Short mmCIF file of C-alpha atoms and ligand atoms in Angstrom, two decimals:
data_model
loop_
_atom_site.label_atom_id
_atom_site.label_comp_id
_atom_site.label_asym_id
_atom_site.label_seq_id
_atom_site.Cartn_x
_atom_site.Cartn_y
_atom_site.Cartn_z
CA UNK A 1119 -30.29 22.46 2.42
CA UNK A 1120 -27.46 25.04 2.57
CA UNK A 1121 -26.26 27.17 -0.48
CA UNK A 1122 -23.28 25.66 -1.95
CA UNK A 1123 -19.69 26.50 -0.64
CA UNK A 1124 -16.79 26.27 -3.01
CA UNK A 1125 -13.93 24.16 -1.71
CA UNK A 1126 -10.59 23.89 -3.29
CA UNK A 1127 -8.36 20.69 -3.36
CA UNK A 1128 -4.54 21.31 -5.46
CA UNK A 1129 -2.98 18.09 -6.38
CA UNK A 1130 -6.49 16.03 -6.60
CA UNK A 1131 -4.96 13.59 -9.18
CA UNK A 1132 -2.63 12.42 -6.49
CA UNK A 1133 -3.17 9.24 -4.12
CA UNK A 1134 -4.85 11.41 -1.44
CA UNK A 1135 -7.09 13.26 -3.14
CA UNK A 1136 -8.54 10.00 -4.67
CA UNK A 1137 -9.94 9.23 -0.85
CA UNK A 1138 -10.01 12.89 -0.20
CA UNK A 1139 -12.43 14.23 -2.76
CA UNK A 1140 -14.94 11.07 -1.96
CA UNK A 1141 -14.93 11.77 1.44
CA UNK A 1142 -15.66 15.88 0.89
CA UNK A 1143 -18.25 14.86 -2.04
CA UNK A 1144 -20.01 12.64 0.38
CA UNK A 1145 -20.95 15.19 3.33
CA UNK A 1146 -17.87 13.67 5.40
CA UNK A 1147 -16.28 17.03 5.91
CA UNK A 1148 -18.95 20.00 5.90
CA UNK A 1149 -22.15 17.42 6.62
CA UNK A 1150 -24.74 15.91 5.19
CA UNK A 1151 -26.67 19.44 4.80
CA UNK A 1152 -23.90 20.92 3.12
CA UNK A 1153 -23.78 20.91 -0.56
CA UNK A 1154 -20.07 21.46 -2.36
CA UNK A 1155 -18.77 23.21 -5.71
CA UNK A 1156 -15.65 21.10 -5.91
CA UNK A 1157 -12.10 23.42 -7.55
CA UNK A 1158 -9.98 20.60 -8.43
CA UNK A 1159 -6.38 22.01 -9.23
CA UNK A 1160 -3.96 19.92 -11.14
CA UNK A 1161 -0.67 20.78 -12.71
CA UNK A 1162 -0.54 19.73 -16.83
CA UNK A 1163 0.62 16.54 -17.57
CA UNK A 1164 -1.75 14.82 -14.60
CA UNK A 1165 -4.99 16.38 -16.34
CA UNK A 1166 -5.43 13.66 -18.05
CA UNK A 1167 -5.31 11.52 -15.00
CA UNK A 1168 -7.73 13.84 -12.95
CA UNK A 1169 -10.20 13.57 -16.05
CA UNK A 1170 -10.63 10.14 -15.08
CA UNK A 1171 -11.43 10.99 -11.35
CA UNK A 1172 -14.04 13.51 -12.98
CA UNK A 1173 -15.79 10.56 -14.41
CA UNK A 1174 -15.73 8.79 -11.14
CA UNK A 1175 -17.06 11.58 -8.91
CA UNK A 1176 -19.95 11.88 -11.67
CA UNK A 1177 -20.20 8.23 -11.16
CA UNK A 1178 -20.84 8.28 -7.64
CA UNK A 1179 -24.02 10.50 -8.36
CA UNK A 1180 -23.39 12.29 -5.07
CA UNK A 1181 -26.56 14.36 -3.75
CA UNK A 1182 -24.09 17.49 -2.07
CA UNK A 1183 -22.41 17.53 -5.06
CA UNK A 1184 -23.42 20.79 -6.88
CA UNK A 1185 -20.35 21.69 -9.58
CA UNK A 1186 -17.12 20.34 -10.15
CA UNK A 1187 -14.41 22.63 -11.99
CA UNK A 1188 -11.11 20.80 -12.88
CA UNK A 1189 -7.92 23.32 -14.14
CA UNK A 1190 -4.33 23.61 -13.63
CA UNK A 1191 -4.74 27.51 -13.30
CA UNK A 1192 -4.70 28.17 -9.64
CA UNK A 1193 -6.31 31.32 -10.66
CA UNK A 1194 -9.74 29.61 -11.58
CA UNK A 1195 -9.15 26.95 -9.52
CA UNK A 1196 -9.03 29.14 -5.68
CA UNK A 1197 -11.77 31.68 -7.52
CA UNK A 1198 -14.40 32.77 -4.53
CA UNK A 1199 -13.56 29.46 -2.63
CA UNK A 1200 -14.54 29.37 0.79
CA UNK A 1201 -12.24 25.97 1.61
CA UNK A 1202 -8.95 25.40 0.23
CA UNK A 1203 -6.92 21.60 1.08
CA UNK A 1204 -3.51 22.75 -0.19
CA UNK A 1205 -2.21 18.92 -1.15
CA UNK A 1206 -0.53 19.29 -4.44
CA UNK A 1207 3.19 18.81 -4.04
CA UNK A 1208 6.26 15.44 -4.05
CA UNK A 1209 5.66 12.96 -1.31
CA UNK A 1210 9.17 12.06 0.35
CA UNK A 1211 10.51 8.66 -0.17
CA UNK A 1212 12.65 6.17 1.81
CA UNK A 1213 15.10 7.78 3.70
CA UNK A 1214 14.10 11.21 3.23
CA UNK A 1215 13.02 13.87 6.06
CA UNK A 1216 9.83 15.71 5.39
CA UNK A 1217 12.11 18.84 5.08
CA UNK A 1218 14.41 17.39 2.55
CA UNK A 1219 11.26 18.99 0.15
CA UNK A 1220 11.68 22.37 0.98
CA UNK A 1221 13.14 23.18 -2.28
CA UNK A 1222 10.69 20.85 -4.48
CA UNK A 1223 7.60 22.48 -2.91
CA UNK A 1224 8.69 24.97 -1.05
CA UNK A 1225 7.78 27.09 -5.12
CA UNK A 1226 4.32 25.98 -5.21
CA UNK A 1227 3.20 27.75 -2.19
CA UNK A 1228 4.75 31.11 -3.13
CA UNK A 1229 2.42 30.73 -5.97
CA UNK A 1230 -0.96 29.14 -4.85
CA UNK A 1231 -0.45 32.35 -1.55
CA UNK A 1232 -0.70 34.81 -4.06
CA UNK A 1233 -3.53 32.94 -5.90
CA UNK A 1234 -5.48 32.66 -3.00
CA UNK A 1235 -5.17 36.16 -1.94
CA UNK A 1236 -6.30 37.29 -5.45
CA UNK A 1237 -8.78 34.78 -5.83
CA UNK A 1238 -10.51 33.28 -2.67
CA UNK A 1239 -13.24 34.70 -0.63
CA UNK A 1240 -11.12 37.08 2.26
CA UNK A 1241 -12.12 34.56 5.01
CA UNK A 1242 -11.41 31.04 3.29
CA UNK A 1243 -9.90 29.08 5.64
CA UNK A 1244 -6.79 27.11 3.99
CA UNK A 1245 -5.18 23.83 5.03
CA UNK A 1246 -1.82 22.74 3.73
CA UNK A 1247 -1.03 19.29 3.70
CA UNK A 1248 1.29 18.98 1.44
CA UNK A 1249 5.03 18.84 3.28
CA UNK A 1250 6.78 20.27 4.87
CA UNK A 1251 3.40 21.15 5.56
CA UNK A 1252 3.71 23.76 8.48
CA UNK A 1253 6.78 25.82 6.84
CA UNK A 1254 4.61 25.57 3.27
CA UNK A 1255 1.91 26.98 5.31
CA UNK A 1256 4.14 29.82 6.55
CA UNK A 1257 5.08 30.64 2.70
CA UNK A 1258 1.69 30.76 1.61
CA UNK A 1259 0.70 32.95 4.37
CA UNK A 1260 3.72 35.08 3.90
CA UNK A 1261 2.20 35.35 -0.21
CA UNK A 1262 -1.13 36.24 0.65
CA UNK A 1263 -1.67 39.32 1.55
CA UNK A 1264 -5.09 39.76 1.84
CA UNK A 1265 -5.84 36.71 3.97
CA UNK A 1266 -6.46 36.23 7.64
CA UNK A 1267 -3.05 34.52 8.87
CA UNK A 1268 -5.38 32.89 11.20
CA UNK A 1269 -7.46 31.36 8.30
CA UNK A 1270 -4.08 29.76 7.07
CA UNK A 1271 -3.45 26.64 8.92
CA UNK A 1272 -1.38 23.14 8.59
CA UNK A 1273 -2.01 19.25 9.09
CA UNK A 1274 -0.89 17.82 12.29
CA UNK A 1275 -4.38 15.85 12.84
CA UNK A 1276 -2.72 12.68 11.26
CA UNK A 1277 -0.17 12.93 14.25
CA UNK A 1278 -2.96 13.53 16.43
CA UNK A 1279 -4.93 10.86 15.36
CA UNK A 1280 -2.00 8.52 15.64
CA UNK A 1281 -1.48 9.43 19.16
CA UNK A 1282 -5.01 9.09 20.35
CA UNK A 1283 -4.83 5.38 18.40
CA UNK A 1284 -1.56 4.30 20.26
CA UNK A 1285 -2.78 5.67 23.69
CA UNK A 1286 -6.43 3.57 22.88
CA UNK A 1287 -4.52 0.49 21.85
CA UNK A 1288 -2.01 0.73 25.15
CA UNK A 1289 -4.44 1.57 28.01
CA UNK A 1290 -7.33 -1.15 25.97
CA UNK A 1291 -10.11 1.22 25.24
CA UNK A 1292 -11.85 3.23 22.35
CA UNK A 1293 -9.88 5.93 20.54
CA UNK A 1294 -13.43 7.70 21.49
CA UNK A 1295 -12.17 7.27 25.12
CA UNK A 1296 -8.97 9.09 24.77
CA UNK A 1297 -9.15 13.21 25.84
CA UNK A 1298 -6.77 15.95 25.94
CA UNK A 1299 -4.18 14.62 23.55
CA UNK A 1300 -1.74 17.09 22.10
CA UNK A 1301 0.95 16.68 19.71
CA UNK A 1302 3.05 20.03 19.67
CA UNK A 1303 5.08 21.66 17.12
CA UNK A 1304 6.16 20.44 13.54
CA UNK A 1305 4.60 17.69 11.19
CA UNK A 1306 8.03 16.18 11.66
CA UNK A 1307 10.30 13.84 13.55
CA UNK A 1308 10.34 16.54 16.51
CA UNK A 1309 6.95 16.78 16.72
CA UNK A 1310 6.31 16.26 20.34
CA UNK A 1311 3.44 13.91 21.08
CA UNK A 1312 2.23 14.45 25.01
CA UNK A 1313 0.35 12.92 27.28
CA UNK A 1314 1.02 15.05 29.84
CA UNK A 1315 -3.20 16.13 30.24
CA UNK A 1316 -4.05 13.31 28.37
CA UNK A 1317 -6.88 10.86 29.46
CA UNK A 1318 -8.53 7.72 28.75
CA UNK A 1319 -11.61 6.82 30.05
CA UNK A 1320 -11.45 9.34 32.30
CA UNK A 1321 -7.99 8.09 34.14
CA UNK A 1322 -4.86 10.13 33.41
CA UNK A 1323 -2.97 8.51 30.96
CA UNK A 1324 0.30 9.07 32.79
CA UNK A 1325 -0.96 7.18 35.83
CA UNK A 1326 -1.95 3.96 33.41
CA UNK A 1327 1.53 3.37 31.30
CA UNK A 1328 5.21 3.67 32.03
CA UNK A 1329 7.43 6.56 31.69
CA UNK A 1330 9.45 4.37 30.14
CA UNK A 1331 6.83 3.43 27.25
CA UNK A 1332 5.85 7.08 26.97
CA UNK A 1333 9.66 8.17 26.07
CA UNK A 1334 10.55 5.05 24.42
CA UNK A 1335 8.45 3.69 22.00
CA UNK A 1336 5.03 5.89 22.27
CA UNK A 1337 7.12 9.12 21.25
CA UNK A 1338 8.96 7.88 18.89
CA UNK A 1339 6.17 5.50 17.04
CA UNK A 1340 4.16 8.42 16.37
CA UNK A 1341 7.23 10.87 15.36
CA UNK A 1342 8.04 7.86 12.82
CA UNK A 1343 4.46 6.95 11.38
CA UNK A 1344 4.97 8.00 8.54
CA UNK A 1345 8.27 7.17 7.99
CA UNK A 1346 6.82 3.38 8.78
CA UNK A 1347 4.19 3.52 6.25
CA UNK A 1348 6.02 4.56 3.27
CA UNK A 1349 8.47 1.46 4.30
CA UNK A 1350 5.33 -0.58 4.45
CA UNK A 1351 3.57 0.59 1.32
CA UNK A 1352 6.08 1.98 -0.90
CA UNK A 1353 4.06 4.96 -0.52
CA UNK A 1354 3.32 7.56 1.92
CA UNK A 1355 -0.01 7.37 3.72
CA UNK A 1356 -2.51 8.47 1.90
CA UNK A 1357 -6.52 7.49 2.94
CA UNK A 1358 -5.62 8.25 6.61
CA UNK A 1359 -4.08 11.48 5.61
CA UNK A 1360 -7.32 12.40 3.71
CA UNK A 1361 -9.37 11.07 6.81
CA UNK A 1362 -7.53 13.40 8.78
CA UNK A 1363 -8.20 16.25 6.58
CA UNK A 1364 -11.49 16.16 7.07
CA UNK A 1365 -11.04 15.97 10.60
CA UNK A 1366 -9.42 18.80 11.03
CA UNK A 1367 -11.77 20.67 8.02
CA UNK A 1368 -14.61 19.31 9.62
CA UNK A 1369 -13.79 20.74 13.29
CA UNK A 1370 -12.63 24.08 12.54
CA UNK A 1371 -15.64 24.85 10.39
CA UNK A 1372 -18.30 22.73 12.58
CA UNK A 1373 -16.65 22.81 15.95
CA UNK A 1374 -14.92 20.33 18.29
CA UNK A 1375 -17.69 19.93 20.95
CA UNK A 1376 -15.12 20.85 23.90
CA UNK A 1377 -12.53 17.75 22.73
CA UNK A 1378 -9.19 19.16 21.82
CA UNK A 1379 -6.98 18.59 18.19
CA UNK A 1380 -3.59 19.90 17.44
CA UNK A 1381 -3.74 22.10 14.68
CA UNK A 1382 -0.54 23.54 12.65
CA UNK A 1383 -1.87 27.82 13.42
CA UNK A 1384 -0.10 31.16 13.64
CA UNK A 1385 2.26 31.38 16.36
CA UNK A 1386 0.67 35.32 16.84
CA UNK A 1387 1.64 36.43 20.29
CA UNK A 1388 4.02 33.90 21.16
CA UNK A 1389 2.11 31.41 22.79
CA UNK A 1390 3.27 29.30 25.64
CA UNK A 1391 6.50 30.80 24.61
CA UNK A 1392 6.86 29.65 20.67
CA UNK A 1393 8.59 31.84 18.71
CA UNK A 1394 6.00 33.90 16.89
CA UNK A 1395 5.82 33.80 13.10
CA UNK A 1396 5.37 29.93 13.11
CA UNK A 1397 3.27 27.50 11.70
CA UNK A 1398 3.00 25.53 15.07
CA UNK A 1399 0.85 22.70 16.58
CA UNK A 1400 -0.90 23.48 19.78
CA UNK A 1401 -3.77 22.21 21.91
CA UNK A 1402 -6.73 23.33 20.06
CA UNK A 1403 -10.53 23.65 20.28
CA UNK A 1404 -13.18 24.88 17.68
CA UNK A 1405 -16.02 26.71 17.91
CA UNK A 1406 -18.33 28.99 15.66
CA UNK A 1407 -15.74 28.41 12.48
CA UNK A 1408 -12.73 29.49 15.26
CA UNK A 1409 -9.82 28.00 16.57
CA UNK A 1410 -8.35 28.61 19.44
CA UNK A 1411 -5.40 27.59 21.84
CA UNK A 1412 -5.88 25.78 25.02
CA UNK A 1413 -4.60 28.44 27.44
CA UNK A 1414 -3.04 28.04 30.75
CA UNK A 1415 -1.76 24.60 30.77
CA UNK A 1416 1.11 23.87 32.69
CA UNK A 1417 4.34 22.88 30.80
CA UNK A 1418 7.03 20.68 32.76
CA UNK A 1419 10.75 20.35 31.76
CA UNK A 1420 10.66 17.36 29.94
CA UNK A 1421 7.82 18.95 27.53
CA UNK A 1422 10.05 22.52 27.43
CA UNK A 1423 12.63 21.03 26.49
CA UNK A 1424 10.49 18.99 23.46
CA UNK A 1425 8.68 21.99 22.43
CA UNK A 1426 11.45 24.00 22.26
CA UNK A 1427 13.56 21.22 19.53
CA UNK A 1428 10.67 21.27 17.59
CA UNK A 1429 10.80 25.00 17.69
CA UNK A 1430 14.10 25.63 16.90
CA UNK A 1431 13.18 22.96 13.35
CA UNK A 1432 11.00 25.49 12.36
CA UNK A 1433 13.19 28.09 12.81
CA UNK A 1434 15.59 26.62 10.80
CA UNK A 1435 12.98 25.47 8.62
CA UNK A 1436 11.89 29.47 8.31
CA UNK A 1437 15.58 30.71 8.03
CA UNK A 1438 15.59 28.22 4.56
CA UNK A 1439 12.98 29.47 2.70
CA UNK A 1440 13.87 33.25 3.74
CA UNK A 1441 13.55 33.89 -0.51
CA UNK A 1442 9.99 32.61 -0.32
CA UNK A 1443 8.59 34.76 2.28
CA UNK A 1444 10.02 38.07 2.01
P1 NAD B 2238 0.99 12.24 -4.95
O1 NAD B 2238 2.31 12.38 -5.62
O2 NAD B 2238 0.22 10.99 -5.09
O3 NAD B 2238 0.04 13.42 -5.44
C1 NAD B 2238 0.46 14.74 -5.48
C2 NAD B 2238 -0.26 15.39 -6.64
O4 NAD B 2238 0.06 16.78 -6.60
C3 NAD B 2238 0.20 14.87 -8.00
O5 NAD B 2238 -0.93 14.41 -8.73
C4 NAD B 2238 0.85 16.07 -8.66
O6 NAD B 2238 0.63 16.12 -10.06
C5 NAD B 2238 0.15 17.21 -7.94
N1 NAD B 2238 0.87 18.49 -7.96
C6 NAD B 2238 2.20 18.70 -7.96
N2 NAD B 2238 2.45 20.01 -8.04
C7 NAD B 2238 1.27 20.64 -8.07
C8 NAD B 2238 0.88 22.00 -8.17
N3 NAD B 2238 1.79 22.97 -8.26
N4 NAD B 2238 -0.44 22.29 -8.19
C9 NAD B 2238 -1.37 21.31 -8.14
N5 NAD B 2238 -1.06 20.00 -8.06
C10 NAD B 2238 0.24 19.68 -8.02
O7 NAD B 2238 1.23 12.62 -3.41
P2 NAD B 2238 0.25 12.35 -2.17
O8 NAD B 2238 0.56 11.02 -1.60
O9 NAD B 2238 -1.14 12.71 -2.53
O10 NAD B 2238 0.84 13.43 -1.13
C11 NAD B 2238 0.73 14.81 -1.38
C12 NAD B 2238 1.51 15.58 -0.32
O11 NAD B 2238 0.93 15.40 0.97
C13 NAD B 2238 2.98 15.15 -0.19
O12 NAD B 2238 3.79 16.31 -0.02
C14 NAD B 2238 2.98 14.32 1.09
O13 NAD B 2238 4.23 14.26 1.69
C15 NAD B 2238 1.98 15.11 1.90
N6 NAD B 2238 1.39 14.43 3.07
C16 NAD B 2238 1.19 15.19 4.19
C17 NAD B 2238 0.62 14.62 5.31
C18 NAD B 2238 0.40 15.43 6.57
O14 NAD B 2238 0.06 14.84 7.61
N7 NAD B 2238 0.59 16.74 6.58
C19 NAD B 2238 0.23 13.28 5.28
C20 NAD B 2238 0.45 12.53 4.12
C21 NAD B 2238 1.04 13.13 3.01
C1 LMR B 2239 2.83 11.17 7.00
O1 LMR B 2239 3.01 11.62 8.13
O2 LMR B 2239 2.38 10.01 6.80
C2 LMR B 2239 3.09 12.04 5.80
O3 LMR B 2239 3.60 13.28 6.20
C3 LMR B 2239 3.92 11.40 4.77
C4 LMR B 2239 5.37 11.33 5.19
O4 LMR B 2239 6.22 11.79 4.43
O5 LMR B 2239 5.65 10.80 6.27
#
């Protein structure tokens, strides 16, 4: 057995967090080698509530489990954690854009930046689901000063995942089957889902559907999952949004074995163009606890044109919370 890490999770009274703290507790995320000091961070009036997932997670008698700490101090909460799942903030409802929360929770990540910078181990590597989850990835970076901008990242697996399910269902194979998927640029309704390297079962994907399917209902399915779901449910997603998590948590620290996942990173050095200073989804692969962008792909007009919508959100996005990250 490993020594203990410390991982973080804000907003762990919350419908996620009740399939994402199970999943973590069990080994899903860091393996089954891996024991966890869980930081569970709640704001006041939902202590009560997370007092009553304590008694569950002591319940399930988990063997990785080696200290749970609930609080609604972010202070104690991010203290020397090595992890941090940033999910603590308002879901959108009907009707709503992910950006329409800017202002709710755009706050709460001016805060929890500067906690984790005073708090958290220098290399904790931070994922923020919570939405808009790239440009509240961009203020907590922008708040934490002593952290590696490259350790701050944001949640675009759920779109990724998504994508490699619709391409699986389409072309009749195993989501297993399904390589090289990217979905660029904002957890958002420009996101741009491409298939452009994608394969399944070793065919390109492009040669086994229709252009039309790929701009027509492919594209825009995946650009309004979530959208769907919260129509379906009520609520937004919530266990596939934790399963993601853990994907992505579970790559970056363990490695992707070669396979690539769009991650929400630092757009440092302008890659394929982006404007830098973005929290941006790009073709990703992980190994030895790093990420790194798939370099050297070529980019046609159609996708230009896509990347750069989704770019100009997040500008705009950026340009709205200029009082956050000053
Ligand atoms: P929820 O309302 O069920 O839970 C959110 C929890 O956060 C609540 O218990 C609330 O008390 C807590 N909270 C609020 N402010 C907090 C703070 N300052 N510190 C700590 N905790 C705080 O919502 P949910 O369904 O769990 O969703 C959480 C967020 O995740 C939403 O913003 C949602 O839109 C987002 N989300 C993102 C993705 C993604 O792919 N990036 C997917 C699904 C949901
Ligand atoms: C999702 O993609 O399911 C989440 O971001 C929730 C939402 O608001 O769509």
């Amino acid at each position: 057995m490993k020594a203990p890490v410390r991982v973080a999770v804000t907003g762990a009274a919350g419908q996620i967090s009740y399939s994402l703290i199970f999943r973590i507790a069990s080994g899903s995320m860091l393996g089954p080698d891996q024991p966890v000091i869980l930081q569970l961070l709640e704001i006041p009036p939902a202590m009560g509530a997370l007092q009553g997932v304590l008694m569950e997670l002591n319940d399930c008698a988990f063997p990785l489990v080696a200290g749970v700490i609930a609080t609604d101090d972010p202070n104690v909460a991010f203290k020397d954690i090595d992890f941090a799942l940033l999910v603590g903030s308002r879901p959108r409802g009907p009707g709503m854009e992910r950006s329409d929360l800017l202002n709710a929770n755009g706050a709460i990540f001016t805060v929890q930046g500067k906690a984790l910078s005073d708090n958290a181990k220098p290399n904790v590597r931070v994922l923020v689901v919570g939405n808009p989850a790239n440009t509240n990835a961009l203020i907590c970076l922008k708040n934490a000063p002593k952290l590696n901008p490259r350790n701050v990242t944001a949640m675009m697996r759920l779109d990724h995942n998504r994508a490699m399910s619709q391409i699986a269902e389409k072309t009749g194979t195993h989501s297993t089957k399904v390589e090289k998927v990217v979905v660029w640029g904002n957890h958002s309704s420009t996101q741009y889902p491409d298939i452009s390297y994608a394969t399944a079962d070793g065919k390109a994907v492009k040669s086994l559907v229709t252009d039309e399917w790929n701009k027509n209902e492919f594209i825009p399915t995946v650009q309004q999952r979530g959208a769907a779901i919260i129509k379906a449910r009520g609520a937004s997603s919530a266990a596939s949004a934790a399963s993601a998590a853990v994907d992505h948590m579970r790559n970056w620290a363990l490695g992707s074995n070669g396979q690539w996942v769009s991650m929400g990173v630092y757009s440092k050095g302008n890659p394929y163009g982006v404007d830098q200073d973005l929290i941006f989804a790009f073709p990703i692969t992980c190994e030895n606890g790093e990420w790194k962008i798939v370099e050297g792909l070529e980019i046609s007009d159609y996708s230009r044109e896509m990347i750069k919508k989704t770019e100009a959100e997040l500008q705009s996005e950026r340009a709205a919370v200029a009082d956050h990250i000053k």
